[in-house]
mmCIF file of C-alpha atoms in Angstrom:
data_model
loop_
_atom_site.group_PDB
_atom_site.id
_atom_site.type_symbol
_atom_site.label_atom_id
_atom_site.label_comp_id
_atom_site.label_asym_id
_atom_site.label_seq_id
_atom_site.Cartn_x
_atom_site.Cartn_y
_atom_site.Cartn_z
ATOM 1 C CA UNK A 125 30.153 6.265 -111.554
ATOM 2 C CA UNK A 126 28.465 7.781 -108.409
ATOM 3 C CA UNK A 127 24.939 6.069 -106.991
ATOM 4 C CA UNK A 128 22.678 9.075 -107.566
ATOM 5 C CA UNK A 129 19.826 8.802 -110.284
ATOM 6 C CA UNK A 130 18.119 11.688 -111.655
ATOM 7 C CA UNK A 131 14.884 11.105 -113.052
ATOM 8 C CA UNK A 132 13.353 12.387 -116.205
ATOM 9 C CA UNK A 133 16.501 13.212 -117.675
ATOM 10 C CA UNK A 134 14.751 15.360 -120.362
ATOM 11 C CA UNK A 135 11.131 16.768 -119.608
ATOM 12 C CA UNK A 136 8.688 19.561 -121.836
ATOM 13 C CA UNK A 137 5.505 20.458 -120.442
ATOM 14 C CA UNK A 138 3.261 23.204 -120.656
ATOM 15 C CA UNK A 139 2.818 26.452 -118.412
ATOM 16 C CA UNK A 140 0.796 25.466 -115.445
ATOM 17 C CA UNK A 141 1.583 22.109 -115.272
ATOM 18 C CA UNK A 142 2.504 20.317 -111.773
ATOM 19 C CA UNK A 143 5.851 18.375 -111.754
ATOM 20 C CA UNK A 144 8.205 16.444 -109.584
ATOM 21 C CA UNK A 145 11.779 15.762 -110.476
ATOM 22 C CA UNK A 146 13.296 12.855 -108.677
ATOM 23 C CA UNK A 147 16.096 12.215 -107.135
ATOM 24 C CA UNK A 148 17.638 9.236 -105.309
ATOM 25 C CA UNK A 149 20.852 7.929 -103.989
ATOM 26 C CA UNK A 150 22.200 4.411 -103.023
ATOM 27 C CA UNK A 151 25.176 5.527 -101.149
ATOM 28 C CA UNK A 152 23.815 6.193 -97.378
ATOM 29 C CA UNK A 153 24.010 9.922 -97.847
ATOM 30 C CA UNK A 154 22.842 12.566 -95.376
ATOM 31 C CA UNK A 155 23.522 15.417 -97.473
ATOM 32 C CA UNK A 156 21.690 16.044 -100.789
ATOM 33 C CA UNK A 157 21.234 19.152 -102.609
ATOM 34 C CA UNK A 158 19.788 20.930 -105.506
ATOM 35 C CA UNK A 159 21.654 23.315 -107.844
ATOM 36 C CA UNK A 160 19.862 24.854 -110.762
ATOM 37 C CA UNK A 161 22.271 25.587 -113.490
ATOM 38 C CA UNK A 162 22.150 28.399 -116.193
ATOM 39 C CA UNK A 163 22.368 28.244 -119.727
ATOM 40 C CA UNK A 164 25.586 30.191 -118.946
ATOM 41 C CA UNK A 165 27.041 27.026 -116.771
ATOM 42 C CA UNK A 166 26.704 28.962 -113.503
ATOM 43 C CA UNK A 167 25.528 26.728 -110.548
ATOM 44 C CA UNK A 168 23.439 28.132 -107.769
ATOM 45 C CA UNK A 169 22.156 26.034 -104.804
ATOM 46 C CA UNK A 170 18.323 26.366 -104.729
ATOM 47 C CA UNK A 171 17.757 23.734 -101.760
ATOM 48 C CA UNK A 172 19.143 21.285 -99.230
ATOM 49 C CA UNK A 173 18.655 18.911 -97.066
ATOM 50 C CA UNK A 174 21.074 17.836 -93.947
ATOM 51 C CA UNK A 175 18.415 14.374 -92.997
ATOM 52 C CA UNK A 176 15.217 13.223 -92.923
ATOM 53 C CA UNK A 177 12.928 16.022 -92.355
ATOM 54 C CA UNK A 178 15.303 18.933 -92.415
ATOM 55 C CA UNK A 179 15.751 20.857 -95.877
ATOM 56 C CA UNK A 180 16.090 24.457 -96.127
ATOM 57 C CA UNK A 181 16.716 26.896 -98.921
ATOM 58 C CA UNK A 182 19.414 27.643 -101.050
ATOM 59 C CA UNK A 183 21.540 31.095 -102.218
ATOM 60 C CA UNK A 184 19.177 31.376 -105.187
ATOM 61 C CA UNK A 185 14.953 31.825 -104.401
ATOM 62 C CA UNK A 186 13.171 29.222 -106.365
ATOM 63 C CA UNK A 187 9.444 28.454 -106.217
ATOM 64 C CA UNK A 188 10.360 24.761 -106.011
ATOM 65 C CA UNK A 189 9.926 22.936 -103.334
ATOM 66 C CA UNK A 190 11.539 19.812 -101.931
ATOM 67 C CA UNK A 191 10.785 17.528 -99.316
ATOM 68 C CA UNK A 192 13.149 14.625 -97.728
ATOM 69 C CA UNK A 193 11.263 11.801 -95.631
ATOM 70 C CA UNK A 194 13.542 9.274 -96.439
ATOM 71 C CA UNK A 195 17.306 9.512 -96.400
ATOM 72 C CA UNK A 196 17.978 8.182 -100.235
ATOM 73 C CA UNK A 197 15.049 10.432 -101.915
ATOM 74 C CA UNK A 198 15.191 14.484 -102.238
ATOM 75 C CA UNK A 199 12.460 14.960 -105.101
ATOM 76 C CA UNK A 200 11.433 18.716 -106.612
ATOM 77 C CA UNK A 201 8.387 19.682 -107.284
ATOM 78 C CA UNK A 202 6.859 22.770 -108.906
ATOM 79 C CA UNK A 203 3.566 23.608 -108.344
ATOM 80 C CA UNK A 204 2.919 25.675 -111.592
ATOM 81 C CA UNK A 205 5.389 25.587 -114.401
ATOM 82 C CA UNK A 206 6.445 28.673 -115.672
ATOM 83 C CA UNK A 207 8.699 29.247 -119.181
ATOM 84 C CA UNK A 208 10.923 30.993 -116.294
ATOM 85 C CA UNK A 209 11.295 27.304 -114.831
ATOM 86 C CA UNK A 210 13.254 26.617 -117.651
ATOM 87 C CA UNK A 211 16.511 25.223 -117.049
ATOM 88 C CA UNK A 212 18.699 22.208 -115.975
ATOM 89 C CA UNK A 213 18.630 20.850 -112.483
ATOM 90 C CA UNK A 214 21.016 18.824 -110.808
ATOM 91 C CA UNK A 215 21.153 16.933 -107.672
ATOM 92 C CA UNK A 216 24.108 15.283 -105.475
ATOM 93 C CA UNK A 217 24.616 14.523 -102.357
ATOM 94 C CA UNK A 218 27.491 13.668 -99.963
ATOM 95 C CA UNK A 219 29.106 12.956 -96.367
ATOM 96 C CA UNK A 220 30.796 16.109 -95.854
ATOM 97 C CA UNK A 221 32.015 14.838 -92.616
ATOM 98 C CA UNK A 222 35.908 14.071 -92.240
ATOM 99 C CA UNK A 223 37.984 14.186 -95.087
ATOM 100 C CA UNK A 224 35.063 12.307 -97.533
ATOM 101 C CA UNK A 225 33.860 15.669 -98.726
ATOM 102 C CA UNK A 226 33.526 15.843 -102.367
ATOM 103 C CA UNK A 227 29.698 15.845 -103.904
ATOM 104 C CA UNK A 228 28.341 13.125 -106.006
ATOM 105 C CA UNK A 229 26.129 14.558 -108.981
ATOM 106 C CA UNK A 230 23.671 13.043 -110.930
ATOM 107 C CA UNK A 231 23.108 13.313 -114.907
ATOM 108 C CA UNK A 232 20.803 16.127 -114.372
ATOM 109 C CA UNK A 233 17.523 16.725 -115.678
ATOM 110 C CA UNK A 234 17.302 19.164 -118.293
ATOM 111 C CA UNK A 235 13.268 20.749 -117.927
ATOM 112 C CA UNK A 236 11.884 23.324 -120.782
ATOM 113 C CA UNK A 237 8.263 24.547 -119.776
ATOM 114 C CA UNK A 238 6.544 25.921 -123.353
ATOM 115 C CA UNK B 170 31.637 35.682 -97.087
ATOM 116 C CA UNK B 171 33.401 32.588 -98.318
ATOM 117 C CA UNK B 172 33.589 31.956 -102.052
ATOM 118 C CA UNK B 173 35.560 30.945 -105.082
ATOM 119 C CA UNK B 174 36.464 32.651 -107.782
ATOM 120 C CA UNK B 175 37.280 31.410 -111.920
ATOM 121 C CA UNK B 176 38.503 34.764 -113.417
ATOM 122 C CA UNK B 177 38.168 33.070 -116.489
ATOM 123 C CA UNK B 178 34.944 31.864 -118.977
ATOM 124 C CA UNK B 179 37.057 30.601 -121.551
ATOM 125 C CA UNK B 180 40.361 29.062 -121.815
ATOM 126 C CA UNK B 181 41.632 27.795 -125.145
ATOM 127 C CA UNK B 182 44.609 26.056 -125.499
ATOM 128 C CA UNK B 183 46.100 23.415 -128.444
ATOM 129 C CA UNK B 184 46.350 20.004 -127.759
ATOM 130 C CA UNK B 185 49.591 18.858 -126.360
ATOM 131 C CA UNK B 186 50.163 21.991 -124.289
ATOM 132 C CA UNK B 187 49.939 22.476 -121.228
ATOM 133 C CA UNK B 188 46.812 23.843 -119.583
ATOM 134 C CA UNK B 189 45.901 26.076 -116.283
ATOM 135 C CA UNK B 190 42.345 26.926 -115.061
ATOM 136 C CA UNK B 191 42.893 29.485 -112.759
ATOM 137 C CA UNK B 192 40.985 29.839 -109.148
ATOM 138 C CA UNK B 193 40.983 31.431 -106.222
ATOM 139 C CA UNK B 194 39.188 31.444 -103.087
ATOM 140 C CA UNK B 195 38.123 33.565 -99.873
ATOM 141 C CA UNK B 196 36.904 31.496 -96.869
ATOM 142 C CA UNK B 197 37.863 31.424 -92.615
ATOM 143 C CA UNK B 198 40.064 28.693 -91.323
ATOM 144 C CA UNK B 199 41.689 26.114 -93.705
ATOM 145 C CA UNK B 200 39.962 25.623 -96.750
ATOM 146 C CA UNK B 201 38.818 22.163 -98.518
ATOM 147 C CA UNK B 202 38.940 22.851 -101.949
ATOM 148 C CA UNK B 203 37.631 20.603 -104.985
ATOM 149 C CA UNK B 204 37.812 20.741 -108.831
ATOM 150 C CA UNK B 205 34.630 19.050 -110.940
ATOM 151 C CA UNK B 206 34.376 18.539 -114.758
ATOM 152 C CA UNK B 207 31.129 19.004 -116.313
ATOM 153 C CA UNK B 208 30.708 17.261 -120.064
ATOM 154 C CA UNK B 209 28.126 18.536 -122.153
ATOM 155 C CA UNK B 210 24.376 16.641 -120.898
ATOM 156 C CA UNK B 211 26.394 15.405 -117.916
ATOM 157 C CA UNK B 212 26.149 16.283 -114.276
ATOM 158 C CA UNK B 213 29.232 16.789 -112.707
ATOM 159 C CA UNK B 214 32.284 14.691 -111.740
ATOM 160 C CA UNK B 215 34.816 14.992 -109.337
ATOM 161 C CA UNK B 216 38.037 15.244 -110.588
ATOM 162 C CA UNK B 217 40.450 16.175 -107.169
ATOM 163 C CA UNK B 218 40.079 17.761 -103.968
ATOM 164 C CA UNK B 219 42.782 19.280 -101.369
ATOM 165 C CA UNK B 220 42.209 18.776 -97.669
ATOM 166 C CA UNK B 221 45.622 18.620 -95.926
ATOM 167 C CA UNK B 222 49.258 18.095 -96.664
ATOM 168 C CA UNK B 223 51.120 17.900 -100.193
ATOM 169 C CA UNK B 224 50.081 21.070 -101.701
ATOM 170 C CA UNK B 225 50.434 19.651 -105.316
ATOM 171 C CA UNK B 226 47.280 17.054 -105.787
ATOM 172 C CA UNK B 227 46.916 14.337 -108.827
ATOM 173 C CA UNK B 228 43.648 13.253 -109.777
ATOM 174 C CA UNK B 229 41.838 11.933 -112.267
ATOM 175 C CA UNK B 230 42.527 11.857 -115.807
ATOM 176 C CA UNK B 231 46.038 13.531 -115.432
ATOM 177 C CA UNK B 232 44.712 16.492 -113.805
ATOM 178 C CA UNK B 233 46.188 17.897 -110.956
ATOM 179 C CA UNK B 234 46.275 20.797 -108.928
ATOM 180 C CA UNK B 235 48.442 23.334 -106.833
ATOM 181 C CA UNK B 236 47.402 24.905 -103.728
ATOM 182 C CA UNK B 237 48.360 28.234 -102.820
ATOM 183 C CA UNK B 238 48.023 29.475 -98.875
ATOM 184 C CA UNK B 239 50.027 32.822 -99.902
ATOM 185 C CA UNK B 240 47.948 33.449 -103.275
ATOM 186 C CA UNK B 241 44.583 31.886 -101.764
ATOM 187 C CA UNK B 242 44.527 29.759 -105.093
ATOM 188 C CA UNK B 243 44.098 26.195 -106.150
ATOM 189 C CA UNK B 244 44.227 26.599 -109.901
ATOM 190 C CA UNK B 245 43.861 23.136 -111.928
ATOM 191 C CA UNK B 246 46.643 22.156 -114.112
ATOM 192 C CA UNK B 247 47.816 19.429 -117.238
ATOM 193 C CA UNK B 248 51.145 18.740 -118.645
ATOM 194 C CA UNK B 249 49.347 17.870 -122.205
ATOM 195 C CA UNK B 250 45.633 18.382 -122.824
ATOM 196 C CA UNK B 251 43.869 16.394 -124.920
ATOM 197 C CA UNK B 252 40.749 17.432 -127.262
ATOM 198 C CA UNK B 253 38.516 15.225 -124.901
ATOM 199 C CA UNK B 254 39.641 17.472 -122.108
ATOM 200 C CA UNK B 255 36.977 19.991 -123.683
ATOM 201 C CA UNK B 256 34.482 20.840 -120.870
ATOM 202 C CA UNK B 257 32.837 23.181 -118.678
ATOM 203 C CA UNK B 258 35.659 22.661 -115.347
ATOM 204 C CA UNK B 259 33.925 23.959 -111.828
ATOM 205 C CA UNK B 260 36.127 24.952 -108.424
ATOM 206 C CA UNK B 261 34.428 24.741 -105.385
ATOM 207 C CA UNK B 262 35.101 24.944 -101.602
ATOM 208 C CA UNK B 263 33.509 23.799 -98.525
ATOM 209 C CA UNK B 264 31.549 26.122 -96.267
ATOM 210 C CA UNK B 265 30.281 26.203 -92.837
ATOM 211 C CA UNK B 266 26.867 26.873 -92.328
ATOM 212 C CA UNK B 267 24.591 27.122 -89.487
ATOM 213 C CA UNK B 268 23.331 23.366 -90.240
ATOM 214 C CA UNK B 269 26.695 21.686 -91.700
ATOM 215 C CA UNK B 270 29.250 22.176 -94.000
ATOM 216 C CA UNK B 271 28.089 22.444 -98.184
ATOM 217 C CA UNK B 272 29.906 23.293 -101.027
ATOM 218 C CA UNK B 273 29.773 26.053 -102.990
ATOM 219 C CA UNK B 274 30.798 27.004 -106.164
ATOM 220 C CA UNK B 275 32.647 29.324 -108.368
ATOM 221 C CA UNK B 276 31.112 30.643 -111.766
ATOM 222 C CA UNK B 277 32.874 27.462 -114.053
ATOM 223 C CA UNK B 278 35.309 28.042 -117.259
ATOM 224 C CA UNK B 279 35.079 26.576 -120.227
ATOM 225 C CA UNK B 280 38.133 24.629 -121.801
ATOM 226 C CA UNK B 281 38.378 24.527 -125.170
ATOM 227 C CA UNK B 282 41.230 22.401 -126.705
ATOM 228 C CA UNK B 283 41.706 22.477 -130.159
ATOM 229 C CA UNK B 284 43.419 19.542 -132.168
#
């Protein structure tokens, strides 16, 4: 099993609502991304982050955002909840330097705004 | 641009066949290519990747995969599949972007084996 902890796993909140999902990783990462993934399985990248300080936006607009000032968190927040916001979100990270390449994913957290 | 490709949603196949979950891929320079497994609630986990040499790779599970230069494919593969083998199955390849190299990937395919 990979280091990387997703936090809730399962959240339902109402329209309007402020929330933050978390992410962390124990494995020294530099790399950590967000994908947002359809009910249809289809992954698109909605941020990520190359270090401390830097993130930058994904293939897919989102109204999240995400902030990175330490190297093992990369939480998501939205401002205002929307039914739209509805979906699972999943986070990993990686080297991506050399030949250690792959992505380590967390368990997701699956969000439903009502 | 540089992408992957699984032409398929749905594979079904019968337990104790074998199994193929076709994709292809479109990037510049040699490509690092990488097949994930996605069970239902899960995130995903790596199952094999392809960076250099051997172009047959084993990974986990029993799974392994060929790579392709002439066909620009990298299609997963499985003597026998098993029922438990039933799972959403992603391709992906690095990319080099202004910042660093990600991974992106292709559309997933769902493999249903039935007992």
């Amino acid at each position: 099993e990979a280091d990387i902890y997703q936090t809730p796993r399962y959240l339902v909140i109402g329209t309007g609502k402020k929330i933050t999902l978390e992410c962390s990783q124990t494995m020294g990462h530099d790399k950590m991304y967000w994908y947002q993934q359809d009910p249809g399985m289809e992954l698109h990248l909605i941020h990520y982050s190359y270090g401390v300080n830097s993130t930058e936006k994904g293939d897919l607009s989102s109204e999240s955002t995400v902030s990175r000032i330490r190297t093992e968190h990369f939480p998501l927040t939205l401002e205002s909840a929307r039914p739209s916001h509805t979906s699972q979100y999943l986070c990993a990270s990686s080297g991506l330097t050399g030949t250690n390449t792959e992505a380590f994913f967390g368990q997701g957290t699956r969000l439903t705004v009502v | 641009a540089q992408s992957v490709a699984q032409p398929e949603d749905q594979v079904n196949v019968a337990e104790g066949n074998p199994l193929t979950v076709k994709c292809t891929y479109s990037v510049s320079g040699n490509p690092y290519l990488f097949w994930y497994v996605q069970y239902p609630n899960r995130g995903l986990q790596f199952l094999l990747k392809y960076i250099t040499g051997d172009n047959l790779v084993k990974g986990s599970y029993g799974f392994e995969a060929e790579f392709n230069k002439s066909q620009t494919s990298f299609h997963l593969k499985k003597p026998s599949a098993l029922v438990s083998d039933s799972a959403l199955y992603f391709c992906a390849v690095r990319v080099t972007l202004h910042a660093g190299n990600m991974l992106t990937f292709g559309g997933g395919t769902r493999l249903m084996v039935k007992p």
